Every structure is written in structure tokens, then in C-alpha cells.
PDB file of C-alpha atoms in Angstrom:
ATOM      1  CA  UNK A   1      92.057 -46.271 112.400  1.00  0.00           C
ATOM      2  CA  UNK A   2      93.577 -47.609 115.218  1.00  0.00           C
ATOM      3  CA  UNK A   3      93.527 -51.245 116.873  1.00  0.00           C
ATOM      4  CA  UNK A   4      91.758 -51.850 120.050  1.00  0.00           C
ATOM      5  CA  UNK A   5      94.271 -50.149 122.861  1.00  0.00           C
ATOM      6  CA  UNK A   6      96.184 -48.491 120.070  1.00  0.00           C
ATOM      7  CA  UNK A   7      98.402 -45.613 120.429  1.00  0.00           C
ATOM      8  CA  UNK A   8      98.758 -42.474 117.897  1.00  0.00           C
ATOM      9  CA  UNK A   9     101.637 -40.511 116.819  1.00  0.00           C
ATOM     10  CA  UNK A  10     101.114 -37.362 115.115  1.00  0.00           C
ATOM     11  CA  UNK A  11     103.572 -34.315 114.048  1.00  0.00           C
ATOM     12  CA  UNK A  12     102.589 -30.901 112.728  1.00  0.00           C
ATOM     13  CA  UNK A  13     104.003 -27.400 112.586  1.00  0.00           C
ATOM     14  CA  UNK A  14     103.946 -25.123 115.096  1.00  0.00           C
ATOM     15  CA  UNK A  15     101.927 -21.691 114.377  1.00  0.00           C
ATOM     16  CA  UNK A  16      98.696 -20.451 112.952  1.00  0.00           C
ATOM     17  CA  UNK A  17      98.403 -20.330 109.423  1.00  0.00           C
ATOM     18  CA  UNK A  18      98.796 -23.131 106.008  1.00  0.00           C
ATOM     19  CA  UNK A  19     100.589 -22.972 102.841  1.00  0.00           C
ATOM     20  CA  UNK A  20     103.330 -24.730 100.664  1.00  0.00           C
ATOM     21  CA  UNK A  21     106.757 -24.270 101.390  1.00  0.00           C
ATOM     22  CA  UNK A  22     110.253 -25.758  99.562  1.00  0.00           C
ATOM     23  CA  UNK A  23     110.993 -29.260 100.590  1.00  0.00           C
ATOM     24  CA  UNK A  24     114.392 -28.159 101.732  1.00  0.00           C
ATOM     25  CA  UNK A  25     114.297 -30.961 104.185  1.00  0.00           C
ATOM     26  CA  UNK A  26     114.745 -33.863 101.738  1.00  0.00           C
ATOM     27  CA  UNK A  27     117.038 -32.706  98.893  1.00  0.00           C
ATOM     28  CA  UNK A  28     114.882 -30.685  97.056  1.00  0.00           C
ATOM     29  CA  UNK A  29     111.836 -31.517  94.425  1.00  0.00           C
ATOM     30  CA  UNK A  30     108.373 -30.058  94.588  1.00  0.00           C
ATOM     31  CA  UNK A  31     106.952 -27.870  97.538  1.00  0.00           C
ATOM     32  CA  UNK A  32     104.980 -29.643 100.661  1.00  0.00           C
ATOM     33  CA  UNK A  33     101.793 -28.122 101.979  1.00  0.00           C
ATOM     34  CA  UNK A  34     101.422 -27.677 105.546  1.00  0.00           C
ATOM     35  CA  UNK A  35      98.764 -26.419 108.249  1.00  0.00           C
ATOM     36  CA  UNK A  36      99.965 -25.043 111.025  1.00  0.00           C
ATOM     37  CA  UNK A  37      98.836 -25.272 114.580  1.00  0.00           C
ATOM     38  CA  UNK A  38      99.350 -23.692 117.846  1.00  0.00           C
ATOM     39  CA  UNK A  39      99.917 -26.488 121.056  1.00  0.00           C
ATOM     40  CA  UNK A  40      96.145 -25.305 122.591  1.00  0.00           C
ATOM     41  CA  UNK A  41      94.292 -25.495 118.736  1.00  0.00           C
ATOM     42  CA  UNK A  42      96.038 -29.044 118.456  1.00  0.00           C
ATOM     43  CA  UNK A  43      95.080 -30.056 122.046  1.00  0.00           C
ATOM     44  CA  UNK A  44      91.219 -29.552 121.611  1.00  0.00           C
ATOM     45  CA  UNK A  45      91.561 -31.265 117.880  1.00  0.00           C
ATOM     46  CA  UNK A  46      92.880 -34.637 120.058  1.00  0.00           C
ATOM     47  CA  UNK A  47      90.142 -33.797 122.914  1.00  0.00           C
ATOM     48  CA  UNK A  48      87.248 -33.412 119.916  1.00  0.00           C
ATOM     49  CA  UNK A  49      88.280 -36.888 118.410  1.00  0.00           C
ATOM     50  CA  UNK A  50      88.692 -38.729 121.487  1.00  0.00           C
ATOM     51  CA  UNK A  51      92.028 -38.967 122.989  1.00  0.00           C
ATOM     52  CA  UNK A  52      93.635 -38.082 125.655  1.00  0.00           C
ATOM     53  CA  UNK A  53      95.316 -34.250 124.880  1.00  0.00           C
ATOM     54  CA  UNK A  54      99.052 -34.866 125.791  1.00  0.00           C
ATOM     55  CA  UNK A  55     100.748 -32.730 123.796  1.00  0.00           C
ATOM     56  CA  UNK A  56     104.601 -31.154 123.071  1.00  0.00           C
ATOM     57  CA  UNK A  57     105.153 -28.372 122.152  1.00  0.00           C
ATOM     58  CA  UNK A  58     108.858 -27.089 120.418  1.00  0.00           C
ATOM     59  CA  UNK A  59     110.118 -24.411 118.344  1.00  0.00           C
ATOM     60  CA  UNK A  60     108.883 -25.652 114.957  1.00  0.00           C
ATOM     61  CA  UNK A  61     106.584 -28.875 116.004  1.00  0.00           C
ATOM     62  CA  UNK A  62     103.539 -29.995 117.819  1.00  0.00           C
ATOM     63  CA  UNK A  63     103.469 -33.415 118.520  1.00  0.00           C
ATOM     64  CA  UNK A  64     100.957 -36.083 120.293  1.00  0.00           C
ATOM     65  CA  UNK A  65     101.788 -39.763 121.281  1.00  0.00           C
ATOM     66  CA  UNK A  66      98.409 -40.718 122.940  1.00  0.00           C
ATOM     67  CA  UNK A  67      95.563 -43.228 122.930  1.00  0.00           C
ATOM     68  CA  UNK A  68      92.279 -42.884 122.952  1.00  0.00           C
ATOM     69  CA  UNK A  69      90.244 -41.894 126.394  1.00  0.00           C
TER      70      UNK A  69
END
């Protein structure tokens, strides 16, 4: 949900598949599931739900700050 002239901020992998990996990131524990998206899959997800589809694209992440259209 997002307040009246809001902006969003989202993060995911990059690539085309899901599945748990080791949470080497943050010193260990139990495995964190992730679904993975290419830059185009992501940019109609944003378009579908009604923001505007700017959209980065980097080795491991795809990432949106946006607001709605």
C-alpha cells in the first residue's frame, strides 16, 4: 500500500528461475528463498500493477524506484 503520490522501492534477483539458497550474506543461519527475474519479466510485473516501468538492471539485481502512473 502506498500513500497518495507515494513512491516504491523494490529489489529482486536477476535471472529466471526460484529456490533457496545459503544466507551467506548475513553471517550465516537458515537458507532464504528467492524468485528470480529477468529486467523485461520485472518491467511488465510494474506495468500490470500500475506504475511506471523504470527499471535497473545489474549483474545480480533488478531494481525499481517508481510511483504509480
Amino acid at each position: 500500500m502506498l500513500a497518495p503520490d507515494g513512491a516504491f522501492f523494490c529489489s529482486v534477483k536477476r535471472g529466471s528461475d526460484a529456490g533457496f539458497e545459503p544466507d551467506d550474506d548475513h553471517g550465516g543461519g537458515d537458507d532464504r528463498y528467492f524468485a528470480y527475474y529477468a529486467g523485461d519479466e520485472f518491467r511488465g510485473l510494474l506495468a500490470a500493477a500500475g506504475f511506471e516501468p523504470d527499471v535497473r538492471v545489474d549483474d545480480r539485481w533488478v531494481s525499481t524506484y517508481t510511483t504509480p502512473k
